[in-house]
Every structure is written in C-alpha cells, then in structure tokens.
PDB file of C-alpha atoms and ligand atoms in Angstrom:
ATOM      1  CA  UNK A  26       7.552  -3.513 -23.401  1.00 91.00           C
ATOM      2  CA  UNK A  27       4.632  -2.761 -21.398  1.00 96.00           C
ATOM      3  CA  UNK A  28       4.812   0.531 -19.076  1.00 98.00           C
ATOM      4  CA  UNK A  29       2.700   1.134 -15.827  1.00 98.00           C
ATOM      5  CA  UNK A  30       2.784   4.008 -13.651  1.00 98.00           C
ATOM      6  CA  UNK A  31       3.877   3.453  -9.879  1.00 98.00           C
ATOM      7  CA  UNK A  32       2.352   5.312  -7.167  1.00 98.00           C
ATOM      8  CA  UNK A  33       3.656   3.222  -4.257  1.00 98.00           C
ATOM      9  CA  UNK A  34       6.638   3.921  -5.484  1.00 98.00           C
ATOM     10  CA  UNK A  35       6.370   7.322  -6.084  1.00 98.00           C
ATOM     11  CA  UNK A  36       5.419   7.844  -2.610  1.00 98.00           C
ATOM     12  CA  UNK A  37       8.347   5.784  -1.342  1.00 97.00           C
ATOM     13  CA  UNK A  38      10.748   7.528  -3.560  1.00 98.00           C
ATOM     14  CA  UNK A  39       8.804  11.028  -1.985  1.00 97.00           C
ATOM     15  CA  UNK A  40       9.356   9.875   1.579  1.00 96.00           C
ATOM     16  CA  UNK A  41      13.117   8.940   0.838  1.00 97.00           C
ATOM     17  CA  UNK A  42      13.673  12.959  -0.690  1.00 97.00           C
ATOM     18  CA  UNK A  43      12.237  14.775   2.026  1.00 95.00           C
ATOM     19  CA  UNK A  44      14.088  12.710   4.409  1.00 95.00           C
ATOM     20  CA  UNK A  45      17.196  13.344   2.705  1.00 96.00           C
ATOM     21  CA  UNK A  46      16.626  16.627   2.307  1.00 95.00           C
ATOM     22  CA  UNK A  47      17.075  16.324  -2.002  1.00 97.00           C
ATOM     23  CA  UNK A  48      15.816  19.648  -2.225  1.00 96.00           C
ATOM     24  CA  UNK A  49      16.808  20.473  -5.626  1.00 97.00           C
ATOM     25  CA  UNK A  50      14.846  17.684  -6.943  1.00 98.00           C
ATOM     26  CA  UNK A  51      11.339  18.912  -8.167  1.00 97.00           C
ATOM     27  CA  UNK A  52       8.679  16.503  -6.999  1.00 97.00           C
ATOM     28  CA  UNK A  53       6.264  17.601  -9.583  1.00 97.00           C
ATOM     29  CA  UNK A  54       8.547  16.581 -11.981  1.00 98.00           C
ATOM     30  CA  UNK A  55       9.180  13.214 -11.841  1.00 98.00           C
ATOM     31  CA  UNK A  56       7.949  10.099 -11.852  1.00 98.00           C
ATOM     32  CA  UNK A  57       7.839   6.578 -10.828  1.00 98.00           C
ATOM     33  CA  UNK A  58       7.129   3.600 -13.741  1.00 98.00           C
ATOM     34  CA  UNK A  59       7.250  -0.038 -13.758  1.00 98.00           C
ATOM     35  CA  UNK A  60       8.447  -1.751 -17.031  1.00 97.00           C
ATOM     36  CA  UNK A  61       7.286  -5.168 -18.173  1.00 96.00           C
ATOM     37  CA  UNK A  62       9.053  -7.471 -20.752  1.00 92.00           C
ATOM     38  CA  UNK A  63      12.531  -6.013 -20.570  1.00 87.00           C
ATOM     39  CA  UNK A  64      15.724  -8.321 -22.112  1.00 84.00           C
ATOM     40  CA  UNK A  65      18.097  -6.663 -19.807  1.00 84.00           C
ATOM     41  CA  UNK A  66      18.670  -8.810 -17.113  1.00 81.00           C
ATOM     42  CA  UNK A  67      21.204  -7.065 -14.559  1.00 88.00           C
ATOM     43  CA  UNK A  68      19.430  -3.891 -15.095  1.00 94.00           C
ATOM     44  CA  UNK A  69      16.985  -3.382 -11.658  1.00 96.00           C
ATOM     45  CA  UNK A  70      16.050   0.488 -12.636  1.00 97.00           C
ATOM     46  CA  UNK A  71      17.305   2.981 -14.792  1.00 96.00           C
ATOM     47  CA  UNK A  72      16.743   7.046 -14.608  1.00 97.00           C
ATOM     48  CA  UNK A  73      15.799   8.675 -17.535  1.00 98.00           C
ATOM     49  CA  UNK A  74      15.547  12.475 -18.648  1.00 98.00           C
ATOM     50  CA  UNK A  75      14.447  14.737 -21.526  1.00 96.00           C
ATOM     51  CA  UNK A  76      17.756  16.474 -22.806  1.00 94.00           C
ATOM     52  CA  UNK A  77      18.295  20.124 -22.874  1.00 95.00           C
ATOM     53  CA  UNK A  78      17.432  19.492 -27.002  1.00 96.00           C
ATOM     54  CA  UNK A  79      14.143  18.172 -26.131  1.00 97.00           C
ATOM     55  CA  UNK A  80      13.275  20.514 -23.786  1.00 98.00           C
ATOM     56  CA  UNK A  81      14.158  23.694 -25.542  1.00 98.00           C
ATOM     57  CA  UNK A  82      11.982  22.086 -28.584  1.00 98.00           C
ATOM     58  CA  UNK A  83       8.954  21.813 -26.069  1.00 97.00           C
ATOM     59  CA  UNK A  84       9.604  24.381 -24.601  1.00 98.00           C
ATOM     60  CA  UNK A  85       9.624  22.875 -21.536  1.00 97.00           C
ATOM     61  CA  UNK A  86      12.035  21.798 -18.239  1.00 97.00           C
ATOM     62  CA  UNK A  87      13.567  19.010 -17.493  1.00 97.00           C
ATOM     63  CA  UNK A  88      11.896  15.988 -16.376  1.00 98.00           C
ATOM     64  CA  UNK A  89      12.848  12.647 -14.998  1.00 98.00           C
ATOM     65  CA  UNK A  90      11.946   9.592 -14.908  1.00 98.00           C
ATOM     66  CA  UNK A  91      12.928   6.456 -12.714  1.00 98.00           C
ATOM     67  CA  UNK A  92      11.756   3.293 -14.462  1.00 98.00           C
ATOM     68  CA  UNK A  93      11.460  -0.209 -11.962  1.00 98.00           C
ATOM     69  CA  UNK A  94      11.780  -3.480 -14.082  1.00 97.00           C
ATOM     70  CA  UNK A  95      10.889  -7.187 -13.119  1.00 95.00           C
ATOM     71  CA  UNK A  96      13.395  -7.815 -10.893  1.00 95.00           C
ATOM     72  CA  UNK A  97      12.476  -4.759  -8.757  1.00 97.00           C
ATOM     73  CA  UNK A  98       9.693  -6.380  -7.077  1.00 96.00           C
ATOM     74  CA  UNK A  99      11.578  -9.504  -6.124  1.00 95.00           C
ATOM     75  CA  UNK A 100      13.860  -7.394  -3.414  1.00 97.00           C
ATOM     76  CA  UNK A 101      13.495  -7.239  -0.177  1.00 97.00           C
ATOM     77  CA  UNK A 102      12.365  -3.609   1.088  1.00 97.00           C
ATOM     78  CA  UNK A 103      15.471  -2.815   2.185  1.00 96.00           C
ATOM     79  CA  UNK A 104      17.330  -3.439  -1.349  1.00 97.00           C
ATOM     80  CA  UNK A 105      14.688  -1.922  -2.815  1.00 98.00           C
ATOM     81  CA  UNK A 106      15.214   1.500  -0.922  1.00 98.00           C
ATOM     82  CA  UNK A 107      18.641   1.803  -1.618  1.00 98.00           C
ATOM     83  CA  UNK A 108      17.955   1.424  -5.853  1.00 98.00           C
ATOM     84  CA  UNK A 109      15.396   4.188  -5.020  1.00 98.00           C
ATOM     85  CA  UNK A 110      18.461   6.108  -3.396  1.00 98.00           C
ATOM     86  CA  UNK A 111      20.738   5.106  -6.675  1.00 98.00           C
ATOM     87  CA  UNK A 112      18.580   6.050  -9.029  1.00 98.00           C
ATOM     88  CA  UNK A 113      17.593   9.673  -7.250  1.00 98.00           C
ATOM     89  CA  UNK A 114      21.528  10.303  -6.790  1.00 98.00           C
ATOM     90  CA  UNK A 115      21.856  10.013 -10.706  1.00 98.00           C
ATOM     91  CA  UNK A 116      19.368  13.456 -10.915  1.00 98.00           C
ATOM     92  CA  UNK A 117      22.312  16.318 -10.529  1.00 97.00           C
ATOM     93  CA  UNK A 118      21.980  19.269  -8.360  1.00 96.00           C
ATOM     94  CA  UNK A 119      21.035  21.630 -11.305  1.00 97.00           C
ATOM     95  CA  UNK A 120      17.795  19.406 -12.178  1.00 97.00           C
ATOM     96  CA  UNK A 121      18.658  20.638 -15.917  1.00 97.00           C
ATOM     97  CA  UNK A 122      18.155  17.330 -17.607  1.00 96.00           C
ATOM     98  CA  UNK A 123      21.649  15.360 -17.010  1.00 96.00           C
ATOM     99  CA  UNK A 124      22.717  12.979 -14.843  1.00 97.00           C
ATOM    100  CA  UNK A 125      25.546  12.550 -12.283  1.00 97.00           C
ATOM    101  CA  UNK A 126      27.626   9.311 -13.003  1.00 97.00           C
ATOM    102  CA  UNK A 127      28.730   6.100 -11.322  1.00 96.00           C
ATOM    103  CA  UNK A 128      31.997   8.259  -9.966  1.00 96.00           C
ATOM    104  CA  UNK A 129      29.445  10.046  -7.534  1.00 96.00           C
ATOM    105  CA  UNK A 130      26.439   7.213  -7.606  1.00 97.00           C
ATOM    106  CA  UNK A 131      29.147   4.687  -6.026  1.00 97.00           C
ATOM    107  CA  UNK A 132      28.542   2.108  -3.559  1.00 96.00           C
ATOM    108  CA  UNK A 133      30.064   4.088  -0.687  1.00 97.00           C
ATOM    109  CA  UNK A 134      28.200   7.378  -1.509  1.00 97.00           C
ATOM    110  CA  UNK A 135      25.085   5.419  -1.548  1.00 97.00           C
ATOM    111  CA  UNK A 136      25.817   3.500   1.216  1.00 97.00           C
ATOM    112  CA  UNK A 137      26.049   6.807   3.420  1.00 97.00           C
ATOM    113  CA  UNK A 138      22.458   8.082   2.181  1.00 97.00           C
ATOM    114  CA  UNK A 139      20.736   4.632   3.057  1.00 98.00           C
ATOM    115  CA  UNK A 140      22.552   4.754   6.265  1.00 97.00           C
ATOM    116  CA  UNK A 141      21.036   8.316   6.977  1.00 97.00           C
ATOM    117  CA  UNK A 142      17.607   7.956   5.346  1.00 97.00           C
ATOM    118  CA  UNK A 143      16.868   4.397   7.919  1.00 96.00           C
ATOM    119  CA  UNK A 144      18.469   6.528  10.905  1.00 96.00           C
ATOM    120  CA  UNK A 145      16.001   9.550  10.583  1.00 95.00           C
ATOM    121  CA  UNK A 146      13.064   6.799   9.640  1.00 92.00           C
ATOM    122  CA  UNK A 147      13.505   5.212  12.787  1.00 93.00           C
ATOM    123  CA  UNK A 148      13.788   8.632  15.107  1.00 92.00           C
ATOM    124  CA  UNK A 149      10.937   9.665  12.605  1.00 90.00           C
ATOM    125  CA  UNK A 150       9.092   6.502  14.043  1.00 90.00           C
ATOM    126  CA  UNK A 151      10.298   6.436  17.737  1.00 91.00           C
ATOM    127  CA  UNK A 152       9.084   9.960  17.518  1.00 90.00           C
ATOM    128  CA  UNK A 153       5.637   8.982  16.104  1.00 89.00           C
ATOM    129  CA  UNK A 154       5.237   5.391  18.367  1.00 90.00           C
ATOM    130  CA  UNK A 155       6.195   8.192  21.564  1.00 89.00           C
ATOM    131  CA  UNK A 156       3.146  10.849  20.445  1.00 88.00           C
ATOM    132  CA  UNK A 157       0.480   7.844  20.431  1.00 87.00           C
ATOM    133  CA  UNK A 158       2.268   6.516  23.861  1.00 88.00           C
ATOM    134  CA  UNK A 159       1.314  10.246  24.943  1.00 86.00           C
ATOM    135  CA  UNK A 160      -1.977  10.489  23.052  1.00 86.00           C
ATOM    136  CA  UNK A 161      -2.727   6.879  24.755  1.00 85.00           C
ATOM    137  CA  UNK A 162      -2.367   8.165  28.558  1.00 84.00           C
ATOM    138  CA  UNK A 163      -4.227  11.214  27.850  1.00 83.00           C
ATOM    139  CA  UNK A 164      -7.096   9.739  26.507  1.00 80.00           C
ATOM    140  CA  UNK A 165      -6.782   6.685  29.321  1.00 79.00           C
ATOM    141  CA  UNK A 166      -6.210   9.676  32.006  1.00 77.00           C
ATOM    142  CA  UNK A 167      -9.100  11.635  30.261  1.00 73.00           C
ATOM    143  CA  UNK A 168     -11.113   8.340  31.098  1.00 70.00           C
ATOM    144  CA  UNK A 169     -10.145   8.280  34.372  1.00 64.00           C
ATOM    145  CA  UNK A 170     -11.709  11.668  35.625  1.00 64.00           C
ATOM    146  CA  UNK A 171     -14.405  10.703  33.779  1.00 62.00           C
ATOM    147  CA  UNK A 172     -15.176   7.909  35.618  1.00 58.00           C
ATOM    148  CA  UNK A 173     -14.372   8.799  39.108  1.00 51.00           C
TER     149      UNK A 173
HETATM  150 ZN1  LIG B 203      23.281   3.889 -11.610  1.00 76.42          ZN
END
C-alpha cells in the first residue's frame, strides 16, 4: 500500500463542511489521503479514527481520517462529492473517536445532504457570478466618466 496526502481533497471535503454547516467536525483534525495498491475492490473510501484507547495512551483527541482509493478518481465530480458527504456523515456529533453507522449514513440521509450542499453551491455561485456582474458595470461606468 502506498499512502499520499490529498489537499484537493481536503479542500473539497472543507468546502462541503462549511456549507453544511458540520460544525462539530474539527477541521484541524482531519485529513484527506489517497491509497494506492488496495485488494478491496467495492471499497471507494473508508473513514478511519484513533479509538478512545489510543487516544488516552497519547494523550491526545480524536482524529480522523478519510482515505480515497483507486477507484475514487475514476468518478465523475458529482459521485465523488457525495462519497465525500458519506464518509464525513460516518464522524458522529461528539467527534470522540467513533463512528455513526450505515443506519444513519443511508442512501436517503445522504441523498438529502448532497441535495442541500449543490443547492447552497449554486446560490453560493449565482451570488458570486451577480457581485462580478456588479463589479463589471462599476468599473465599465467608472470608465465612462472617465472618458467623457
Ligand atoms: Zn459508509
């Protein structure tokens, strides 16, 4: 197995918890890796933790990571945004080092946070595409008096 860390994702996965208002998960403490050389072949990502054991032993908190194999890549963007929304639902409210299961992490459930997080990306980006519109005619109007 060969491990590599995953900024692009990381900043994906950042964009998709502050649009979804995840607030209880820490940012700072987790992260984003892409596995090489895997056997598992239905497997797409998996979220991983250090248990409460492991933590009290390093004296540490709980941290998570969301690994990406192979097969990752090969979706489409939109697939790939809603394993990024699986994979976050399995960190539980408490951030303590567990996960929540497939009962909660369901299709349906998932479904409903993909649904919101592409709604608020596209007010996010009619929002946006409407401030250069504005920032356009000001400039062009700005031009205007300068010229006349
Ligand atoms: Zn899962």
């Amino acid at each position: 197995m060969k491990y590599e860390d995953a900024p692009d994702l990381k900043e994906r996965m950042n964009e998709i918890i502050t649009m979804l208002n995840m607030g209880h998960i820490d940012i700072n403490r987790i992260e984003c890796i892409r596995s090489f050389g895997s056997s598992t072949r239905r497997t797409i990502a998996r979220c991983h933790t250090l248990g409460k054991l492991m933590q009290k032993a390093m004296k540490t908190k709980a941290f998570y990571a969301i690994e990406f194999l192979e097969k990752f890549d090969r979706l489409d963007k939109n697939e790939q945004d809603k394993v990024i929304i699986h994979e976050l639902m399995h960190v539980p409210r408490t951030f303590g080092g567990g996960f929540r299961q497939h009962d909660f992490v369901c299709e349906k459930n998932i479904e409903v946070m993909y649904e919101k997080f592409v709604n608020l990306k596209e007010k996010k980006e009619a929002k946006q595409a409407n401030l250069a519109d504005f920032e356009d005619r000001i400039e062009k109007k700005k031009s205007y008096f300068f010229w006349k």
